Amino acid sequence: MSPIERFRERVKLYREAGIALESLSLGCSVKVDLYDVLYPAIQLLRDEVSKLNLVIAPREDAAIVRGEEAQLMRVFLDVENPQLDAAAVESFAPSLAVVLVQLYMAKAASAERFAEYAARLYKALGSTRHRVWLGKGHSIVSTKQGAEFFMVDFLKTYGEGGYILANNDTIQVIDPSEDLDSPLQVAVAINNALNDLYVKGVYKDVHIAPIYDAPERWYEGVEKSYLAHASRLGKVVEAPLPRRGYLLLGATAWGYLDREPPTFYRELDRGFVVVVTRPFGELAYFTTYVAIHADEELLKAFESSVMPLEEFEREKRRVLELMATPNAEVAKVIYRHLPGLGERFRAEDHIAATIDVSGPGIFVFKEVAEKAGVDIELFEVPLLNPKLSKFAADFYIMPDATAGTNGAVALFLHESLAEEVVKELSKIPHLSPRVVGRVVGRGEGRLHVPPEALSYISNRKLKEKLAAQAPILAGLGVAKPARARIYVEGDVQGVGYRPYLRSRARVLGLTGYARNLPDGRVEVVVEGDADAIRKFAEEACRGRERCRVAETQWERYLGEFKDFEIL
């Protein structure tokens, strides 16, 4: 059986679990797009939210509230008509809420569309007499409408002698070459939820409220793998589960911190440096794996320019094992370099800020720069395999091939402390910590990157945000849905052109098809954002000498496609 044939068998297996591998991103990339959808949607709802009995916390890896212990109340709500039991919430009197939003992908395709559903959830949360503090939200997309739900985990904290940090994270699949109940895949999902606690120095009194689901024939295996791994990392808390019958892995986790958390962003200034615990860019392995197994021409290009398939399989396995290793020991190093409760921050002794280098990849450094009001320079982009990440960007397999899941941790600390911290981190197996950048000084939130960084990003808007230093936390306008029929002529058949179009369409969030015509042309029908379609047409022949867009016909939007296919 050829690699392509084996992969097709995996596609069938995952389809049973509600996962369309060819149209769903892997790992943290399954999140609703932060910069073009989620953040702009929140901005659209700002005035509406201000009228509700609801407070949305500033962006942070984990929600942070005073407390020593916490109690959980979990509720599931219908996405079309969320009805919250206000009396139950008022009686419980939660200190904070963390939410999980799982929406059908079409409902999260634009800021305006996503805002419709976010508004329903916010109105439900803000309808009680008890003011709800929304400390952390996690939004992901699904290829199945039956998998949709809103989940709200209310946490009530007790005591004032420290902090409770809470986080929610879920994924649907990491490595499609693994079985659904693979202990490694389950471990990555749980570790990913815990990682946002670890990066803040939290490793004590960790509680894990499970989130897992699977088709009936896989459910017992998933549950067994899940509980075996979770019980080694913290106390497993009983809580209702989705039970939609589609694969889902993750957790709401919280833990206790008896020191001041590393959120001293305003302390950052000239003399501070950036340390990463290890190279990142894990998701390039798994997303590329799917892409090259779905198309023989792309597989040939990969083997000729990156590495042989057998070598890639071995390297991918090592990366999966790396991701399945929790960052608990990193948390202990961070913890040792935090101020005691109520203690003043001292640059020579304390880590100022930390962040998980996950879904947004190198853009997490820009987030810190904007939050701190400083300019940051990266000397290098430490990727696990730069050649692989460049391939993933060149062929539009990923919009940002620096993205990861349960990956590296970035620390922002004074240069006088960096050598000591790097030495401590170096004692942890599988880590290779080093200084990769510096804080230039107070500024406007700019991130300066080496020239090669742009070669790992295929998304035009993301590139522009780096090149033009545009704020990444600002909202963007969204055009109305449209449809176009495009004819391309020239040397466009038998040269891998249609796979290129498919990759580009997916990056731009477009659906439709591309097919060869008897006269040598390629016909393309695309639906989606009108501006994205224009960009698609502009770039249809980029880098191809004998290629020309002969005609573009705008048609009435029908919404008939779920993906972009090669016919």
Coordinates of C-alpha atoms in Angstrom, one line a residue:
M1 CA 0.0 0.0 0.0
S2 CA 1.4 3.4 -1.0
P3 CA 1.7 6.3 1.4
I4 CA -1.2 8.0 -0.3
E5 CA -3.4 4.9 0.0
R6 CA -2.5 4.5 3.6
F7 CA -3.4 8.2 4.2
R8 CA -6.8 7.7 2.5
E9 CA -7.5 5.0 5.1
R10 CA -6.7 7.5 7.9
V11 CA -9.0 10.0 6.2
K12 CA -11.9 7.5 6.4
L13 CA -11.1 6.7 10.0
Y14 CA -11.1 10.3 11.1
R15 CA -14.2 11.1 9.1
E16 CA -16.1 8.6 11.4
A17 CA -14.9 10.8 14.3
G18 CA -16.3 14.0 12.6
I19 CA -12.9 15.2 11.5
A20 CA -12.3 16.2 7.8
L21 CA -8.5 16.1 7.7
E22 CA -8.3 17.7 4.3
S23 CA -10.2 20.8 5.5
L24 CA -9.4 21.2 9.2
S25 CA -6.3 22.7 10.6
L26 CA -4.4 20.6 13.2
G27 CA -3.5 21.4 16.8
C28 CA -3.8 25.0 17.9
S29 CA -4.4 26.0 14.3
V30 CA -8.0 24.8 14.7
K31 CA -8.6 27.9 16.8
V32 CA -10.8 30.7 15.4
D33 CA -8.5 33.1 13.7
L34 CA -7.3 35.5 16.4
Y35 CA -6.3 38.5 14.4
D36 CA -8.8 38.6 11.5
V37 CA -11.9 37.1 13.3
L38 CA -11.8 36.8 17.1
Y39 CA -10.3 40.2 18.1
P40 CA -12.2 42.2 15.5
A41 CA -15.4 40.4 16.6
I42 CA -14.8 41.4 20.2
Q43 CA -14.3 45.0 19.1
L44 CA -17.5 44.9 17.1
L45 CA -19.3 43.9 20.3
R46 CA -17.6 46.3 22.6
D47 CA -20.5 48.7 23.0
E48 CA -23.0 45.9 23.4
V49 CA -20.9 44.1 26.0
S50 CA -20.6 47.4 28.0
K51 CA -24.3 47.3 28.6
L52 CA -24.2 43.8 30.1
N53 CA -23.4 42.6 33.6
L54 CA -20.2 41.1 32.2
V55 CA -16.5 42.0 32.2
I56 CA -14.1 40.6 29.7
A57 CA -10.6 40.3 31.1
P58 CA -7.5 41.6 29.1
R59 CA -5.7 39.1 26.9
E60 CA -3.5 36.7 28.9
D61 CA -2.4 33.1 28.7
A62 CA -4.4 32.2 31.8
A63 CA -7.1 33.9 33.9
I64 CA -5.7 35.2 37.1
V65 CA -7.8 35.8 40.3
R66 CA -7.0 35.9 44.0
G67 CA -7.6 32.7 45.8
E68 CA -6.1 29.5 47.3
E69 CA -8.7 26.9 46.2
A70 CA -11.5 26.8 43.5
Q71 CA -14.7 25.0 43.0
L72 CA -16.2 24.2 39.5
M73 CA -19.6 24.5 38.0
R74 CA -19.8 23.5 34.3
V75 CA -22.7 24.2 32.0
F76 CA -23.3 23.5 28.3
L77 CA -25.4 25.9 26.2
D78 CA -27.0 25.6 22.7
V79 CA -25.2 27.9 20.2
E80 CA -28.4 29.0 18.5
N81 CA -30.4 29.8 21.6
P82 CA -28.2 29.8 24.8
Q83 CA -30.4 29.8 27.9
L84 CA -28.4 30.2 31.1
D85 CA -29.9 29.2 34.5
A86 CA -29.5 32.7 36.1
A87 CA -30.6 31.5 39.5
A88 CA -28.0 28.8 39.6
V89 CA -25.2 31.2 38.6
E90 CA -26.3 33.7 41.2
S91 CA -26.4 31.1 43.9
F92 CA -23.0 29.8 42.9
A93 CA -21.5 33.3 42.7
P94 CA -18.5 32.5 40.6
S95 CA -15.3 34.5 40.8
L96 CA -14.6 34.0 37.1
A97 CA -15.7 32.0 34.0
V98 CA -13.7 30.4 31.3
V99 CA -15.5 29.5 28.1
L100 CA -15.1 27.1 25.2
V101 CA -16.8 27.9 22.0
Q102 CA -17.0 25.2 19.3
L103 CA -18.6 26.4 16.1
Y104 CA -19.2 25.1 12.7
M105 CA -16.4 26.5 10.5
A106 CA -18.8 28.6 8.3
K107 CA -20.0 30.5 11.4
A108 CA -16.4 31.5 12.3
A109 CA -15.3 32.5 8.8
S110 CA -15.6 36.3 9.4
A111 CA -15.6 38.7 12.3
E112 CA -19.1 39.7 11.7
R113 CA -20.4 36.2 11.5
F114 CA -18.6 35.1 14.6
A115 CA -19.8 38.2 16.4
E116 CA -23.4 37.0 15.9
Y117 CA -22.8 33.9 18.0
A118 CA -20.4 35.5 20.5
A119 CA -23.1 38.1 21.2
R120 CA -25.6 35.3 22.1
L121 CA -23.1 33.9 24.6
Y122 CA -22.2 37.2 26.1
K123 CA -25.9 38.1 26.5
A124 CA -26.6 34.9 28.3
L125 CA -23.6 35.4 30.6
G126 CA -24.5 39.0 31.2
S127 CA -28.1 38.3 32.0
T128 CA -27.6 37.4 35.7
R129 CA -27.6 39.7 38.7
H130 CA -24.2 38.4 39.6
R131 CA -21.5 40.2 37.5
V132 CA -19.6 37.6 35.5
W133 CA -15.9 38.1 35.0
L134 CA -14.9 36.3 31.8
G135 CA -11.3 35.5 32.4
K136 CA -10.4 33.3 29.5
G137 CA -12.1 32.2 26.3
H138 CA -11.1 29.5 23.8
S139 CA -12.8 29.3 20.4
I140 CA -12.3 26.5 17.9
V141 CA -14.0 25.5 14.6
S142 CA -15.5 22.2 13.6
T143 CA -16.3 20.6 10.3
K144 CA -19.5 19.2 11.7
Q145 CA -22.5 21.2 12.8
G146 CA -23.6 18.5 15.2
A147 CA -20.4 19.1 17.2
E148 CA -21.3 22.7 18.1
F149 CA -21.7 23.9 21.7
F150 CA -20.9 26.6 24.2
M151 CA -19.3 25.4 27.4
V152 CA -18.9 27.7 30.4
D153 CA -16.8 26.7 33.4
F154 CA -17.6 28.9 36.4
L155 CA -15.0 28.9 39.1
K156 CA -15.5 30.1 42.6
T157 CA -12.3 30.8 44.5
Y158 CA -11.7 30.8 48.2
G159 CA -9.0 32.5 50.3
E160 CA -6.8 35.4 49.6
G161 CA -3.3 33.9 50.2
G162 CA -2.2 33.7 46.6
Y163 CA -3.6 33.3 43.1
I164 CA -5.7 30.8 41.2
L165 CA -4.8 30.7 37.5
A166 CA -7.2 29.0 35.1
N167 CA -7.1 28.1 31.4
N168 CA -9.1 26.2 28.8
D169 CA -7.7 24.6 25.7
T170 CA -8.9 22.0 23.3
I171 CA -7.8 20.4 20.0
Q172 CA -9.4 17.9 17.7
V173 CA -6.4 16.1 16.2
I174 CA -2.6 16.5 16.3
D175 CA -1.1 13.7 14.3
P176 CA -3.5 11.9 11.9
S177 CA -1.2 9.0 11.6
E178 CA -2.0 8.1 15.2
D179 CA -5.2 6.4 16.3
L180 CA -7.9 8.4 17.9
D181 CA -7.2 7.1 21.4
S182 CA -3.4 7.3 21.0
P183 CA -1.8 8.0 24.4
L184 CA 0.6 10.4 22.7
Q185 CA -2.1 12.4 21.0
V186 CA -4.2 12.6 24.2
A187 CA -1.1 13.6 26.2
V188 CA -0.4 16.5 23.8
A189 CA -3.9 17.8 24.2
I190 CA -3.8 17.7 28.0
N191 CA -0.3 19.2 28.2
N192 CA -1.5 22.0 25.9
A193 CA -4.2 23.0 28.3
L194 CA -1.8 22.9 31.2
N195 CA 0.9 24.8 29.3
D196 CA -0.6 28.2 29.9
L197 CA -0.4 27.5 33.6
Y198 CA 3.1 26.3 33.4
V199 CA 4.3 29.4 31.6
K200 CA 3.1 31.5 34.6
G201 CA 5.0 29.3 37.1
V202 CA 2.0 27.3 38.2
Y203 CA 2.6 23.7 39.0
K204 CA 1.2 23.3 42.6
D205 CA -2.3 22.0 43.3
V206 CA -3.2 21.6 39.7
H207 CA -6.8 20.5 38.9
I208 CA -7.9 19.1 35.6
A209 CA -11.6 19.2 34.5
P210 CA -11.6 16.9 31.5
I211 CA -12.9 17.7 28.1
Y212 CA -13.0 14.8 25.7
D213 CA -15.3 13.2 23.2
A214 CA -15.2 10.5 20.5
P215 CA -17.4 8.2 18.5
E216 CA -18.8 5.3 20.6
R217 CA -16.4 2.7 19.4
W218 CA -13.4 4.9 20.3
Y219 CA -14.8 6.5 23.4
E220 CA -13.6 4.0 26.0
G221 CA -10.1 4.0 24.6
V222 CA -9.9 7.8 24.6
E223 CA -11.3 7.9 28.1
K224 CA -8.7 5.4 29.3
S225 CA -5.8 7.2 27.7
Y226 CA -7.1 10.6 29.0
L227 CA -7.5 9.6 32.6
A228 CA -4.2 7.8 32.7
H229 CA -2.2 10.8 31.6
A230 CA -4.3 13.5 33.4
S231 CA -4.0 11.7 36.8
R232 CA -0.2 11.9 36.6
L233 CA -0.3 15.7 36.2
G234 CA -3.0 16.8 38.6
K235 CA -6.2 16.1 40.4
V236 CA -8.9 15.1 37.9
V237 CA -12.2 16.8 38.7
E238 CA -15.5 15.3 37.7
A239 CA -17.4 17.4 35.3
P240 CA -20.1 17.0 32.5
L241 CA -18.7 16.1 29.1
P242 CA -19.8 17.2 25.6
R243 CA -20.9 13.7 24.4
R244 CA -21.5 14.9 20.8
G245 CA -19.8 11.8 19.3
Y246 CA -17.0 13.7 17.6
L247 CA -13.4 13.7 18.5
L248 CA -12.4 16.4 21.0
L249 CA -9.5 16.5 23.4
G250 CA -8.6 19.1 26.0
A251 CA -9.2 20.4 29.5
T252 CA -10.1 23.3 31.8
A253 CA -7.2 23.4 34.3
W254 CA -6.4 25.6 37.2
G255 CA -3.7 25.7 39.8
Y256 CA -2.4 27.7 42.8
L257 CA 0.4 30.2 42.7
D258 CA 1.8 31.6 46.0
R259 CA 4.0 34.2 44.3
E260 CA 3.4 37.2 42.1
P261 CA 2.6 36.1 38.5
P262 CA 5.0 37.1 35.7
T263 CA 2.9 39.9 34.2
F264 CA 5.3 42.8 34.8
Y265 CA 5.0 44.0 31.2
R266 CA 5.6 47.7 32.1
E267 CA 8.9 46.7 33.6
L268 CA 10.3 45.8 30.2
D269 CA 12.8 48.2 28.8
R270 CA 16.2 48.5 27.4
G271 CA 18.5 45.8 29.0
F272 CA 15.8 43.1 28.9
V273 CA 16.3 40.0 26.6
V274 CA 14.1 37.3 25.2
V275 CA 14.8 33.7 26.0
V276 CA 13.0 30.7 24.5
T277 CA 13.2 27.2 26.0
R278 CA 13.5 25.4 22.7
P279 CA 12.8 25.8 19.0
F280 CA 9.1 25.9 17.9
G281 CA 7.1 25.5 14.7
E282 CA 5.7 22.0 15.6
L283 CA 2.5 22.3 13.5
A284 CA 4.4 22.5 10.3
Y285 CA 5.1 18.8 10.6
F286 CA 1.6 17.6 11.0
T287 CA -0.1 20.0 8.6
T288 CA 2.5 19.3 5.9
Y289 CA 2.0 15.6 6.6
V290 CA -1.6 15.9 5.6
A291 CA -0.9 18.1 2.6
I292 CA 1.7 15.9 1.0
H293 CA -0.3 12.7 1.5
A294 CA -3.3 14.3 -0.1
D295 CA -1.4 15.1 -3.3
E296 CA 1.2 13.1 -5.1
E297 CA 2.8 16.0 -6.9
L298 CA 3.2 17.9 -3.6
L299 CA 4.8 14.8 -2.1
K300 CA 7.3 14.6 -4.9
A301 CA 8.2 18.3 -4.4
F302 CA 8.6 17.7 -0.7
E303 CA 10.9 14.8 -1.0
S304 CA 13.1 16.6 -3.6
S305 CA 13.4 19.9 -1.6
V306 CA 13.0 19.0 2.1
M307 CA 13.6 15.3 3.0
P308 CA 12.7 11.7 2.1
L309 CA 9.3 10.6 3.5
E310 CA 10.8 7.9 5.7
E311 CA 13.0 10.4 7.4
F312 CA 10.1 12.8 7.8
E313 CA 8.0 10.1 9.5
R314 CA 10.8 9.6 12.0
E315 CA 11.3 13.3 12.7
K316 CA 7.6 13.8 13.0
R317 CA 7.4 11.1 15.6
R318 CA 10.2 12.7 17.6
V319 CA 8.3 16.0 17.5
L320 CA 5.1 14.4 18.7
E321 CA 7.0 12.8 21.6
L322 CA 8.4 16.2 22.4
M323 CA 5.0 17.8 22.5
A324 CA 3.7 15.0 24.7
T325 CA 6.3 16.0 27.3
P326 CA 4.7 18.5 29.8
N327 CA 6.5 21.7 30.7
A328 CA 6.1 21.2 34.4
E329 CA 9.9 21.5 35.0
V330 CA 9.9 24.8 33.2
A331 CA 7.2 26.0 35.5
K332 CA 9.5 25.3 38.5
V333 CA 12.3 27.3 37.0
I334 CA 9.9 30.2 36.4
Y335 CA 8.4 29.9 39.9
R336 CA 11.9 30.2 41.5
H337 CA 12.4 33.6 39.8
L338 CA 9.1 35.2 40.7
P339 CA 8.6 37.8 43.5
G340 CA 7.0 36.5 46.7
L341 CA 3.4 37.6 47.4
G342 CA 3.4 41.4 47.8
E343 CA 7.1 41.6 47.0
R344 CA 8.4 44.3 44.7
F345 CA 9.7 43.3 41.3
R346 CA 13.5 43.4 41.0
A347 CA 14.9 43.1 37.5
E348 CA 18.1 41.5 38.7
D349 CA 16.1 38.7 40.4
H350 CA 12.8 38.2 38.7
I351 CA 11.3 37.2 35.4
A352 CA 9.2 40.0 34.1
A353 CA 6.9 38.2 31.6
T354 CA 6.3 34.9 30.0
I355 CA 4.2 33.6 27.1
D356 CA 3.4 30.3 25.4
V357 CA 4.7 30.1 21.9
S358 CA 1.8 28.2 20.4
G359 CA -0.9 28.9 17.7
P360 CA 0.2 32.5 16.9
G361 CA 3.9 31.5 16.5
I362 CA 6.3 34.4 16.3
F363 CA 3.3 36.8 16.7
V364 CA 3.3 36.1 20.4
F365 CA 6.4 38.3 20.6
K366 CA 4.5 41.2 19.0
E367 CA 1.6 40.7 21.4
V368 CA 4.0 41.2 24.3
A369 CA 5.6 44.2 22.6
E370 CA 2.2 45.8 22.2
K371 CA 1.1 45.0 25.8
A372 CA 4.3 46.3 27.3
G373 CA 4.6 49.4 25.0
V374 CA 8.1 48.4 23.9
D375 CA 9.9 47.5 20.7
I376 CA 11.4 44.1 20.5
E377 CA 14.1 42.8 18.2
L378 CA 14.5 39.0 17.4
F379 CA 18.0 38.0 16.3
E380 CA 16.7 34.7 15.0
V381 CA 13.5 32.7 14.6
P382 CA 14.4 29.3 16.3
L383 CA 12.4 26.8 14.3
L384 CA 12.6 23.0 14.7
N385 CA 13.1 22.7 10.9
P386 CA 13.3 26.0 9.0
K387 CA 13.4 24.2 5.6
L388 CA 10.1 22.5 6.5
S389 CA 8.4 25.7 7.7
K390 CA 9.5 27.5 4.5
F391 CA 8.0 24.7 2.4
A392 CA 4.8 24.9 4.3
A393 CA 4.6 28.6 3.6
D394 CA 5.8 28.4 0.0
F395 CA 3.0 26.0 -0.9
Y396 CA 0.4 27.8 1.2
I397 CA 0.0 24.8 3.4
M398 CA 0.0 27.0 6.5
P399 CA -0.7 30.8 6.9
D400 CA 2.0 30.9 9.6
A401 CA 4.5 28.0 9.6
T402 CA 6.0 29.2 12.9
A403 CA 2.9 28.0 14.8
G404 CA 3.1 25.3 17.5
T405 CA 1.1 23.4 20.1
N406 CA 2.4 22.7 23.7
G407 CA 5.7 24.1 22.5
A408 CA 8.3 26.5 23.6
V409 CA 8.0 29.1 26.4
A410 CA 9.3 32.6 25.9
L411 CA 10.7 34.5 28.9
F412 CA 11.3 38.2 29.1
L413 CA 14.0 39.0 31.7
H414 CA 16.9 41.3 32.4
E415 CA 20.2 40.4 30.8
S416 CA 21.8 40.2 34.2
L417 CA 19.5 37.3 35.1
A418 CA 19.4 35.5 31.7
E419 CA 22.6 33.4 32.0
E420 CA 21.4 32.0 35.4
V421 CA 18.0 31.1 34.0
V422 CA 19.3 29.6 30.8
K423 CA 21.7 27.5 32.9
E424 CA 18.8 26.2 35.0
L425 CA 16.6 25.4 31.9
S426 CA 19.5 23.6 30.2
K427 CA 19.4 20.9 32.9
I428 CA 15.9 19.9 31.8
P429 CA 16.0 17.1 29.2
H430 CA 14.7 18.0 25.7
L431 CA 15.3 21.7 26.1
S432 CA 17.8 23.9 24.3
P433 CA 17.3 27.4 25.9
R434 CA 18.9 30.4 24.4
V435 CA 18.6 34.2 24.1
V436 CA 16.9 35.0 20.7
G437 CA 16.2 38.7 21.1
R438 CA 16.2 41.9 23.1
V439 CA 13.9 44.7 24.2
V440 CA 15.1 47.7 22.2
G441 CA 13.4 50.1 24.6
R442 CA 10.1 51.9 25.1
G443 CA 8.2 52.2 21.9
E444 CA 5.0 51.5 20.0
G445 CA 4.8 47.7 20.1
R446 CA 7.0 47.0 17.1
L447 CA 8.6 43.6 16.5
H448 CA 11.7 43.6 14.4
V449 CA 12.5 40.2 12.8
P450 CA 15.3 38.9 10.6
P451 CA 14.5 38.9 6.9
E452 CA 14.0 35.1 6.7
A453 CA 11.1 35.3 9.1
L454 CA 8.7 36.5 6.4
S455 CA 9.5 33.4 4.3
Y456 CA 7.7 31.3 7.0
I457 CA 4.5 33.2 6.6
S458 CA 2.2 32.8 3.5
N459 CA -0.8 34.9 4.7
R460 CA -0.6 38.4 3.2
K461 CA -2.2 40.2 6.1
L462 CA 0.1 38.6 8.6
K463 CA 3.1 39.5 6.5
E464 CA 1.9 43.1 6.3
K465 CA 1.4 43.2 10.1
L466 CA 5.1 42.4 10.5
A467 CA 6.5 44.4 7.6
A468 CA 4.4 47.5 8.2
Q469 CA 4.4 47.1 12.0
A470 CA 0.6 47.2 12.1
P471 CA -1.1 46.4 15.5
I472 CA -2.2 42.8 15.6
L473 CA -4.8 43.4 18.2
A474 CA -6.8 45.8 16.1
G475 CA -10.0 44.8 14.3
L476 CA -10.3 44.6 10.6
G477 CA -13.3 45.2 8.3
V478 CA -14.9 42.2 6.5
A479 CA -16.4 42.2 3.0
K480 CA -19.7 40.5 2.1
P481 CA -19.7 36.9 0.7
A482 CA -19.2 36.7 -3.1
R483 CA -18.7 34.2 -5.9
A484 CA -16.5 34.2 -9.0
R485 CA -15.7 32.0 -12.0
I486 CA -12.1 32.4 -13.1
Y487 CA -10.4 31.0 -16.2
V488 CA -6.6 30.6 -16.3
E489 CA -4.7 29.8 -19.4
G490 CA -1.1 28.9 -20.2
D491 CA 1.2 26.2 -18.8
V492 CA -1.3 25.2 -16.1
Q493 CA -2.1 21.5 -16.6
G494 CA 0.1 18.6 -15.4
V495 CA 2.4 21.0 -13.4
G496 CA 0.8 20.9 -9.9
Y497 CA -1.1 24.0 -10.6
R498 CA -4.5 23.0 -9.1
P499 CA -2.9 21.9 -5.8
Y500 CA -1.4 25.3 -5.6
L501 CA -4.8 26.9 -6.1
R502 CA -6.3 24.7 -3.5
S503 CA -3.7 25.6 -0.9
R504 CA -4.0 29.3 -1.7
A505 CA -7.8 29.2 -1.5
R506 CA -7.7 27.5 1.9
V507 CA -5.3 30.2 3.2
L508 CA -7.7 32.9 2.1
G509 CA -10.7 31.0 3.5
L510 CA -12.3 30.4 0.1
T511 CA -14.3 27.3 -1.0
G512 CA -15.1 26.0 -4.5
Y513 CA -13.2 23.9 -7.0
A514 CA -10.5 23.9 -9.8
R515 CA -10.7 21.6 -12.8
N516 CA -8.8 21.1 -16.1
L517 CA -10.7 21.9 -19.3
P518 CA -10.2 20.1 -22.6
D519 CA -8.8 23.3 -24.2
G520 CA -5.9 23.4 -21.8
R521 CA -7.3 26.0 -19.5
V522 CA -8.2 25.7 -15.8
E523 CA -11.6 26.7 -14.6
V524 CA -11.9 27.9 -11.0
V525 CA -15.1 28.6 -9.1
V526 CA -14.6 30.3 -5.7
E527 CA -16.9 31.5 -3.0
G528 CA -16.1 33.6 0.1
D529 CA -15.0 37.1 1.1
A530 CA -15.0 39.4 -2.0
D531 CA -11.6 40.9 -1.1
A532 CA -10.1 37.4 -0.6
I533 CA -11.4 36.4 -4.1
R534 CA -9.8 39.4 -5.6
K535 CA -6.5 38.6 -3.9
F536 CA -6.8 35.0 -5.0
A537 CA -7.2 36.1 -8.7
E538 CA -4.3 38.5 -8.3
E539 CA -2.0 35.8 -7.1
A540 CA -3.3 32.9 -9.2
C541 CA -0.2 33.1 -11.5
R542 CA 2.3 34.5 -9.1
G543 CA 5.8 33.0 -9.9
R544 CA 4.6 31.3 -13.1
E545 CA 5.9 32.8 -16.3
R546 CA 3.4 31.0 -18.7
C547 CA 0.2 31.6 -16.8
R548 CA -2.4 34.2 -17.2
V549 CA -5.8 34.9 -15.7
A550 CA -7.9 35.2 -18.9
E551 CA -11.3 36.0 -17.4
T552 CA -13.0 36.6 -14.1
Q553 CA -16.8 36.5 -14.0
W554 CA -18.6 37.6 -10.8
E555 CA -21.7 35.6 -10.0
R556 CA -24.4 35.4 -7.3
Y557 CA -23.2 33.9 -4.1
L558 CA -24.8 30.5 -3.5
G559 CA -22.9 29.1 -0.5
E560 CA -22.9 25.6 -2.0
F561 CA -19.3 24.5 -1.1
K562 CA -17.8 23.3 2.2
D563 CA -14.2 23.1 1.0
F564 CA -12.0 23.8 -2.0
E565 CA -11.7 20.6 -4.2
I566 CA -9.7 19.5 -7.2
L567 CA -12.0 18.0 -9.8

